[in-house]
Short mmCIF file of C-alpha atoms in Angstrom, two decimals:
data_model
loop_
_atom_site.label_atom_id
_atom_site.label_comp_id
_atom_site.label_asym_id
_atom_site.label_seq_id
_atom_site.Cartn_x
_atom_site.Cartn_y
_atom_site.Cartn_z
CA MET A 26 12.76 4.38 -19.54
CA PRO A 27 12.22 8.25 -19.30
CA LYS A 28 13.31 10.39 -22.29
CA ARG A 29 16.64 12.15 -21.67
CA VAL A 30 16.73 15.69 -22.17
CA ALA A 31 19.38 18.09 -23.00
CA PRO A 32 20.30 20.09 -19.62
CA LEU A 33 19.80 23.88 -19.58
CA SER A 34 22.45 26.42 -20.33
CA PRO A 35 22.70 29.49 -17.91
CA SER A 36 22.18 31.70 -21.15
CA ALA A 37 18.76 29.54 -22.22
CA VAL A 38 17.49 30.30 -18.68
CA ALA A 39 18.34 33.90 -18.79
CA ASN A 40 16.89 34.62 -22.35
CA ALA A 41 13.71 32.59 -21.80
CA ARG A 42 10.77 34.95 -22.91
CA PRO A 43 7.41 34.71 -21.79
CA GLN A 44 4.89 33.26 -24.50
CA GLU A 45 1.12 33.32 -24.79
CA ARG A 46 0.92 30.51 -22.79
CA PRO A 47 3.12 29.14 -19.87
CA GLN A 48 6.12 27.18 -20.91
CA THR A 49 8.23 24.43 -19.32
CA LEU A 50 12.05 24.19 -19.91
CA ARG A 51 13.30 20.77 -18.71
CA ASP A 52 16.91 20.59 -17.33
CA GLY A 53 16.65 16.84 -16.64
CA TYR A 54 16.09 14.46 -13.54
CA GLY A 55 13.14 16.31 -12.32
CA LEU A 56 14.17 19.77 -12.67
CA SER A 57 12.23 22.30 -14.84
CA LEU A 58 11.88 25.94 -15.14
CA LEU A 59 8.29 27.32 -15.55
CA VAL A 60 8.14 30.56 -17.49
CA GLU A 61 4.90 32.33 -16.78
CA THR A 62 3.21 34.64 -19.16
CA GLY A 63 3.77 37.56 -16.93
CA GLY A 64 7.66 36.91 -17.20
CA GLY A 65 8.19 35.01 -13.89
CA LYS A 66 10.40 32.10 -13.80
CA LEU A 67 9.83 29.62 -11.49
CA TRP A 68 11.98 26.52 -10.44
CA ARG A 69 10.26 23.21 -10.03
CA PHE A 70 11.10 19.76 -9.16
CA ASP A 71 8.77 16.65 -10.04
CA TYR A 72 9.23 13.15 -8.44
CA ARG A 73 7.42 10.25 -7.46
CA ARG A 74 6.62 9.87 -3.88
CA PRO A 75 8.51 6.70 -2.27
CA GLY A 76 6.12 3.63 -1.86
CA SER A 77 3.04 5.18 -3.59
CA GLY A 78 4.78 6.36 -6.89
CA LYS A 79 2.16 9.15 -6.93
CA ARG A 80 3.73 12.45 -8.66
CA ASN A 81 4.46 15.41 -6.73
CA THR A 82 5.95 18.78 -7.47
CA LEU A 83 7.81 21.17 -5.27
CA SER A 84 8.75 24.79 -5.91
CA LEU A 85 12.64 25.44 -5.65
CA GLY A 86 12.16 29.18 -5.96
CA THR A 87 12.29 31.97 -8.57
CA TYR A 88 15.10 32.92 -10.99
CA PRO A 89 17.24 34.92 -10.75
CA ASP A 90 17.01 34.65 -7.01
CA VAL A 91 17.81 30.96 -7.40
CA SER A 92 20.44 30.37 -10.05
CA LEU A 93 20.65 27.37 -12.11
CA LYS A 94 23.46 25.78 -10.21
CA ARG A 95 21.52 26.46 -6.97
CA ALA A 96 18.43 24.89 -8.33
CA ARG A 97 20.31 21.89 -9.57
CA ASP A 98 22.00 21.59 -5.99
CA LYS A 99 18.49 21.74 -4.55
CA ARG A 100 17.25 19.00 -6.81
CA ASP A 101 20.21 16.68 -6.02
CA ALA A 102 19.64 17.05 -2.57
CA MET A 103 16.16 15.86 -2.84
CA ARG A 104 17.34 13.07 -5.08
CA ARG A 105 19.47 11.90 -2.30
CA ALA A 106 16.64 12.03 0.19
CA LEU A 107 14.36 10.06 -2.18
CA ALA A 108 17.17 7.35 -2.64
CA ASP A 109 17.01 6.96 1.02
CA GLY A 110 13.40 6.46 0.87
CA ILE A 111 12.47 10.21 2.42
CA ASP A 112 9.76 12.16 0.59
CA PRO A 113 11.26 15.59 0.25
CA GLY A 114 7.80 17.18 0.42
CA GLU A 115 7.18 15.73 3.84
CA GLN A 116 10.89 16.59 4.94
CA ARG A 117 10.15 20.15 3.89
CA LYS A 118 6.76 20.23 5.83
CA ALA A 119 8.63 18.91 8.89
CA GLU A 120 11.68 21.64 8.54
CA ALA A 121 8.82 24.43 7.98
CA VAL A 122 7.70 23.96 11.68
CA ALA A 123 11.02 22.66 13.01
CA GLY A 124 13.18 24.91 15.52
CA ALA A 125 10.37 25.21 18.10
CA ASP A 126 10.27 21.39 18.83
CA THR A 127 6.36 21.52 18.73
CA PHE A 128 4.43 18.25 18.62
CA GLU A 129 3.84 18.77 14.82
CA ALA A 130 7.45 19.53 14.09
CA VAL A 131 8.48 16.41 15.73
CA ALA A 132 5.67 14.31 14.27
CA ARG A 133 6.44 15.58 10.74
CA GLU A 134 10.04 14.67 11.08
CA TRP A 135 9.35 11.35 12.41
CA PHE A 136 6.87 10.66 9.64
CA ALA A 137 9.34 11.78 6.95
CA LYS A 138 11.83 9.47 8.48
CA PHE A 139 9.81 6.27 8.63
CA SER A 140 6.97 6.72 6.15
CA GLY A 141 9.23 5.37 3.27
CA GLN A 142 9.30 2.03 5.17
CA TRP A 143 5.44 1.62 5.05
CA VAL A 144 2.78 0.62 2.66
CA PRO A 145 1.90 3.88 0.90
CA SER A 146 -1.81 3.63 2.09
CA HIS A 147 -0.75 2.92 5.70
CA GLY A 148 1.32 6.18 5.62
CA ASP A 149 -1.32 8.09 4.09
CA LYS A 150 -3.70 7.10 6.86
CA ILE A 151 -1.20 8.04 9.57
CA ILE A 152 -0.51 11.55 8.20
CA ARG A 153 -4.27 12.21 7.56
CA ARG A 154 -4.89 11.07 11.17
CA LEU A 155 -2.29 13.32 12.55
CA GLU A 156 -3.34 16.39 10.62
CA ARG A 157 -7.18 15.79 11.50
CA ASP A 158 -6.99 14.80 14.97
CA LEU A 159 -4.05 15.98 16.72
CA PHE A 160 -2.43 18.86 15.07
CA PRO A 161 -5.19 21.27 15.35
CA TRP A 162 -5.18 21.05 19.22
CA ILE A 163 -1.58 19.98 20.23
CA GLY A 164 0.37 20.45 17.04
CA ALA A 165 1.63 24.00 18.11
CA LYS A 166 2.59 23.24 21.51
CA PRO A 167 6.19 22.26 22.65
CA ILE A 168 6.25 18.45 22.92
CA ALA A 169 8.18 18.59 26.02
CA ASP A 170 5.29 20.55 27.83
CA LEU A 171 2.49 18.24 26.61
CA ALA A 172 1.25 15.99 29.45
CA ALA A 173 -1.07 12.90 29.42
CA PRO A 174 -4.41 14.97 29.70
CA ASP A 175 -3.55 16.80 26.52
CA VAL A 176 -3.32 13.77 24.41
CA LEU A 177 -6.41 12.14 26.03
CA ALA A 178 -8.50 15.28 25.30
CA CYS A 179 -7.69 14.51 21.48
CA LEU A 180 -8.33 10.94 21.91
CA ARG A 181 -11.86 11.78 23.59
CA ARG A 182 -12.91 13.81 20.81
CA ILE A 183 -12.23 10.80 18.35
CA GLU A 184 -13.97 8.45 20.48
CA ALA A 185 -16.84 10.91 20.85
CA ARG A 186 -17.43 10.63 17.03
CA GLY A 187 -17.78 6.90 17.41
CA ALA A 188 -14.26 6.24 15.81
CA LEU A 189 -12.97 4.07 18.72
CA GLU A 190 -10.50 1.95 16.56
CA THR A 191 -9.02 5.37 15.31
CA ALA A 192 -8.57 6.62 18.78
CA HIS A 193 -6.49 3.60 19.61
CA ARG A 194 -4.51 4.13 16.57
CA ALA A 195 -3.98 7.88 17.24
CA HIS A 196 -2.95 6.57 20.82
CA GLN A 197 -0.32 4.35 19.31
CA ASN A 198 0.97 6.94 16.65
CA CYS A 199 1.33 9.53 19.59
CA GLY A 200 3.34 7.13 21.51
CA GLN A 201 5.66 6.65 18.33
CA VAL A 202 6.17 10.40 18.10
CA PHE A 203 6.91 10.79 21.73
CA ARG A 204 9.42 7.94 21.76
CA TYR A 205 11.08 9.69 18.76
CA ALA A 206 11.16 12.74 20.67
CA VAL A 207 12.78 11.25 23.92
CA ALA A 208 15.40 9.36 21.50
CA THR A 209 16.31 12.84 19.99
CA GLY A 210 16.63 14.58 23.04
CA ARG A 211 13.41 16.84 22.76
CA ALA A 212 11.25 15.05 25.49
CA GLN A 213 11.97 13.46 28.92
CA GLY A 214 9.26 10.47 28.55
CA ASP A 215 6.37 9.15 26.57
CA VAL A 216 3.51 10.59 28.40
CA THR A 217 1.12 8.22 26.39
CA ARG A 218 2.24 5.27 28.38
CA ASP A 219 -0.01 6.78 31.30
CA LEU A 220 -3.00 6.58 29.08
CA ARG A 221 -3.10 2.75 28.92
CA GLY A 222 -6.62 1.64 29.68
CA SER A 223 -8.12 5.14 29.37
CA LEU A 224 -10.01 4.09 26.38
CA PRO A 225 -12.66 1.08 25.98
CA ALA A 226 -11.20 -1.76 24.10
CA PRO A 227 -12.29 -1.67 20.54
CA LYS A 228 -14.70 -4.38 19.18
CA VAL A 229 -12.68 -6.83 16.99
CA GLN A 230 -14.26 -6.93 13.46
CA HIS A 231 -13.30 -9.68 11.22
CA PHE A 232 -13.57 -9.69 7.41
CA ALA A 233 -16.70 -11.53 6.29
CA SER A 234 -15.76 -14.70 4.90
CA ILE A 235 -17.25 -18.14 3.79
CA THR A 236 -15.71 -21.46 4.72
CA GLU A 237 -18.52 -23.99 4.58
CA PRO A 238 -17.68 -26.18 1.18
CA GLU A 239 -21.29 -25.86 0.06
CA ARG A 240 -21.28 -21.97 0.47
CA VAL A 241 -17.91 -21.93 -1.13
CA ALA A 242 -19.40 -23.96 -4.06
CA GLU A 243 -22.11 -21.27 -4.67
CA LEU A 244 -19.82 -18.50 -4.32
CA LEU A 245 -17.55 -19.96 -6.94
CA ARG A 246 -20.32 -20.59 -9.31
CA ALA A 247 -21.56 -17.05 -8.86
CA ILE A 248 -18.29 -15.79 -9.89
CA GLU A 249 -18.21 -18.09 -12.99
CA GLY A 250 -21.58 -16.57 -14.13
CA PHE A 251 -20.34 -13.07 -13.36
CA THR A 252 -21.37 -10.88 -16.43
CA GLY A 253 -19.42 -7.79 -15.76
CA THR A 254 -16.19 -6.62 -17.72
CA PHE A 255 -13.62 -9.12 -18.63
CA PRO A 256 -10.92 -7.84 -16.73
CA VAL A 257 -12.97 -7.63 -13.29
CA ARG A 258 -14.16 -11.08 -14.21
CA CYS A 259 -10.76 -12.23 -14.31
CA ALA A 260 -9.65 -10.51 -11.09
CA LEU A 261 -12.75 -12.32 -9.43
CA LYS A 262 -11.69 -15.77 -10.60
CA LEU A 263 -8.00 -15.10 -9.70
CA SER A 264 -8.87 -13.83 -6.18
CA PRO A 265 -9.72 -17.33 -4.58
CA LEU A 266 -6.59 -19.05 -6.37
CA VAL A 267 -4.05 -16.76 -5.13
CA PHE A 268 -5.82 -15.45 -1.83
CA VAL A 269 -3.50 -12.27 -1.56
CA ARG A 270 -4.65 -9.12 0.13
CA PRO A 271 -7.14 -7.20 -2.19
CA GLY A 272 -4.96 -4.18 -2.57
CA GLU A 273 -2.14 -6.54 -3.82
CA LEU A 274 -4.31 -8.01 -6.43
CA ARG A 275 -5.95 -4.90 -7.48
CA GLN A 276 -2.40 -3.27 -8.11
CA ALA A 277 -0.97 -6.17 -9.69
CA GLU A 278 1.48 -5.40 -12.78
CA TRP A 279 2.35 -7.62 -15.62
CA ALA A 280 6.17 -6.89 -15.07
CA GLU A 281 5.67 -8.88 -11.88
CA PHE A 282 4.49 -12.17 -13.47
CA ASP A 283 6.45 -15.04 -14.96
CA LEU A 284 3.87 -16.94 -16.70
CA ASP A 285 6.25 -19.63 -18.05
CA GLY A 286 7.75 -20.14 -14.52
CA ALA A 287 4.21 -19.96 -12.97
CA GLU A 288 5.28 -17.23 -10.45
CA TRP A 289 4.13 -13.93 -9.14
CA ILE A 290 6.56 -11.79 -7.37
CA ILE A 291 4.95 -9.01 -5.57
CA PRO A 292 7.49 -6.33 -4.60
CA ALA A 293 8.44 -5.23 -0.90
CA HIS A 294 6.75 -1.66 -1.08
CA LYS A 295 3.42 -3.21 -1.94
CA MET A 296 3.30 -5.76 0.90
CA LYS A 297 2.31 -5.08 4.42
CA MET A 298 5.39 -6.52 6.01
CA ARG A 299 7.52 -4.80 3.68
CA GLU A 300 9.04 -7.79 2.21
CA PRO A 301 8.88 -9.34 -1.44
CA HIS A 302 6.19 -12.26 -1.44
CA LEU A 303 6.34 -14.99 -4.02
CA VAL A 304 3.03 -16.50 -5.18
CA PRO A 305 3.14 -19.85 -6.97
CA LEU A 306 0.49 -19.95 -9.88
CA SER A 307 -1.44 -22.92 -10.52
CA THR A 308 -2.29 -24.16 -13.87
CA GLN A 309 -5.54 -22.42 -13.55
CA ALA A 310 -4.30 -19.14 -12.58
CA VAL A 311 -2.02 -19.06 -15.31
CA ALA A 312 -4.59 -20.03 -17.84
CA ILE A 313 -6.70 -16.88 -16.54
CA LEU A 314 -3.65 -14.71 -16.96
CA ARG A 315 -2.85 -15.79 -20.62
CA GLU A 316 -6.28 -15.00 -21.58
CA LEU A 317 -6.28 -11.72 -19.82
CA ARG A 318 -2.94 -10.60 -21.57
CA PRO A 319 -3.94 -9.93 -24.88
CA LEU A 320 -6.60 -7.41 -23.62
CA THR A 321 -4.48 -5.52 -20.88
CA GLY A 322 -0.85 -6.85 -21.25
CA ALA A 323 0.27 -3.80 -23.37
CA GLY A 324 -0.46 -1.62 -20.49
CA ARG A 325 1.01 -1.53 -16.70
CA TYR A 326 -1.84 -3.08 -14.70
CA LEU A 327 -3.60 -6.54 -15.05
CA PHE A 328 -6.77 -4.77 -14.12
CA PRO A 329 -6.69 -1.25 -15.14
CA GLY A 330 -9.60 1.48 -14.53
CA THR A 331 -12.22 1.83 -16.85
CA ARG A 332 -11.82 5.69 -16.97
CA ASP A 333 -8.11 5.85 -16.68
CA ARG A 334 -6.29 2.84 -17.99
CA LYS A 335 -3.02 4.25 -16.38
CA LYS A 336 -4.41 3.65 -12.96
CA ALA A 337 -5.52 0.31 -11.35
CA ILE A 338 -9.25 -0.54 -10.72
CA SER A 339 -10.44 1.12 -7.56
CA ASN A 340 -10.59 -0.47 -4.09
CA VAL A 341 -14.32 -0.64 -4.25
CA THR A 342 -14.79 -2.47 -7.76
CA LEU A 343 -14.40 -5.98 -6.52
CA ALA A 344 -16.57 -5.31 -3.64
CA ALA A 345 -19.22 -3.85 -5.82
CA ALA A 346 -19.02 -6.77 -8.08
CA PHE A 347 -19.65 -9.00 -4.99
CA LYS A 348 -22.63 -7.06 -3.95
CA ARG A 349 -24.01 -7.32 -7.55
CA MET A 350 -23.68 -11.03 -7.15
CA GLY A 351 -25.63 -11.04 -3.76
CA TYR A 352 -22.76 -11.06 -1.66
CA GLY A 353 -22.91 -7.93 0.35
CA GLY A 354 -20.26 -6.58 2.91
CA GLN A 355 -21.92 -8.54 5.77
CA THR A 356 -21.80 -11.83 3.78
CA PHE A 357 -18.26 -11.78 2.12
CA THR A 358 -15.57 -9.12 1.23
CA PRO A 359 -12.66 -9.85 -1.27
CA HIS A 360 -10.42 -10.04 1.83
CA GLY A 361 -12.55 -13.20 2.71
CA PHE A 362 -10.62 -15.38 0.35
CA ARG A 363 -7.58 -15.39 2.71
CA ALA A 364 -9.75 -16.78 5.78
CA MET A 365 -11.36 -19.20 3.46
CA ALA A 366 -8.06 -20.56 2.26
CA ARG A 367 -6.63 -20.37 5.64
CA THR A 368 -9.47 -22.67 7.20
CA LEU A 369 -9.90 -25.18 4.40
CA LEU A 370 -6.20 -25.73 3.54
CA ASP A 371 -5.83 -26.59 7.25
CA GLU A 372 -8.88 -28.42 8.14
CA THR A 373 -10.02 -29.80 4.63
CA LEU A 374 -6.64 -30.66 2.77
CA GLY A 375 -4.40 -31.03 5.97
CA PHE A 376 -1.50 -28.68 4.72
CA ARG A 377 0.98 -27.64 7.59
CA VAL A 378 -0.03 -24.25 9.17
CA ASP A 379 3.59 -22.54 8.90
CA VAL A 380 3.49 -23.43 5.05
CA ILE A 381 -0.19 -21.88 4.66
CA GLU A 382 0.79 -18.87 6.96
CA HIS A 383 3.92 -18.16 4.89
CA GLN A 384 1.75 -18.21 1.76
CA LEU A 385 -0.56 -15.81 3.39
CA ALA A 386 2.42 -13.44 3.74
CA HIS A 387 2.02 -13.45 7.51
CA ALA A 388 5.05 -13.16 9.82
CA VAL A 389 6.47 -16.45 10.09
CA ARG A 390 9.89 -17.11 11.83
CA ASP A 391 11.89 -20.25 12.16
CA ALA A 392 13.49 -21.75 15.39
CA ASN A 393 16.18 -19.18 15.61
CA GLY A 394 13.43 -16.24 15.39
CA ARG A 395 14.49 -15.36 11.82
CA ALA A 396 11.92 -14.31 9.06
CA TYR A 397 11.53 -16.87 6.30
CA ASN A 398 12.62 -15.55 2.88
CA ARG A 399 10.26 -15.39 0.06
CA THR A 400 11.54 -18.72 -1.32
CA SER A 401 10.98 -20.66 2.09
CA PHE A 402 8.63 -24.03 1.64
CA LEU A 403 8.47 -23.29 -2.12
CA PRO A 404 8.18 -26.80 -3.29
CA GLU A 405 5.51 -27.40 -0.50
CA ARG A 406 3.78 -24.07 -1.55
CA ARG A 407 3.80 -25.05 -5.17
CA THR A 408 2.11 -28.34 -4.31
CA MET A 409 -0.26 -26.55 -1.85
CA MET A 410 -1.39 -23.99 -4.46
CA GLN A 411 -2.26 -26.62 -7.20
CA ALA A 412 -4.15 -28.79 -4.67
CA TRP A 413 -6.14 -25.76 -3.61
CA ALA A 414 -6.95 -24.81 -7.24
CA ASP A 415 -8.07 -28.35 -8.04
CA HIS A 416 -10.13 -28.45 -4.88
CA LEU A 417 -11.86 -25.34 -5.89
CA ASP A 418 -12.78 -26.88 -9.37
CA THR A 419 -14.01 -29.70 -7.62
CA LEU A 420 -16.28 -27.83 -5.26
CA ARG A 421 -17.65 -25.43 -8.07
CA GLU A 422 -18.37 -28.60 -10.43
CA ALA A 423 -19.98 -30.66 -7.92
CA SER A 424 -23.52 -30.70 -7.65
CA ASN A 425 -23.64 -32.08 -4.00
CA VAL A 426 -20.49 -30.94 -1.88
CA VAL A 427 -19.71 -33.36 0.88
CA PRO A 428 -17.43 -31.87 3.41
CA LEU A 429 -14.19 -33.94 3.41
CA ARG A 430 -12.53 -35.07 6.71
CA ARG A 431 -8.97 -33.54 7.56
CA LYS A 432 -6.03 -35.99 6.81
CA ALA A 433 -4.65 -37.85 9.70
CA GLY A 434 -1.37 -36.86 10.90
#
């Protein structure tokens, strides 16, 4: 719970004097006044970006041009935007280029409106793609004047550097921006529709995985013998038991776990599908977590970074650990546990595909087209997760692994 501060009074703002070092006077709810050594007084608003939780600071102007009341009004407007999932920083960028209805203006407006609904890493990739590959060439042009060849020229530049997948994603993002422009009355049509088939199809790349029982057993024994740090060792051991996406495991927080209830509820903003996800925990998974908690339980993350314990381990930590064990990216990746579980739970243990898919947090729908909620198939999933953990124990401990036949029916 953040510490409450007494709000500033108009006289405290007016009478604030410069010191040897810059000083910050806090008004509360993110608003502060920075008093510079030269006497300047700058209003600032500190907040956490929707989704990612990363801290950001925006300038609200200088005192006395912006009074205390005006600064508070600006802060309150930005807090309302945050409550709606809108990043006021991105909103400000969109407003800065608005008026001319340029491609960049419309794209930033679209991004500010919808980015709060996305996984943070997804949003970061989109805005970087727009800023790097599109804005420099077509950003300043009125979106209504752009034609298919203008967009294609940008896509060809991306393709020329060998980033064909990125070119296809840029094409998709352009289409989303154009359709938003049509919906808001700033373009007559989506010119990207005429570009279908203009780029070669990207080569589909699957995450390296291991699904043969003998090789799974070897991998599990390698994890058991890992000699790195204890939190990383626990992350490696937990990975096959829960088979979530690597980012979801890496950023797991203790507040999300109920060890007595043997459940892990991943909040919506961390999930690819933007829906909360429930992971039943096997007795083996709970045992790993109970052993880890005395070491990292006082902090936020299960697996904190070694340099900054207020942050989770980096996205390369587990991949580096696998490489150290002799499993490079061409052989196995942390994401590969999902394919491993999907294959063996179906072909070896005989669990229903819809139950497996739901536990993988894929978009599973019922007969009426409705998305299942996080508790769907919960009894079956609890049984499946325990059977999976027991099966992995059997594979790891067996000296000679004999592939099992799928259950009949």
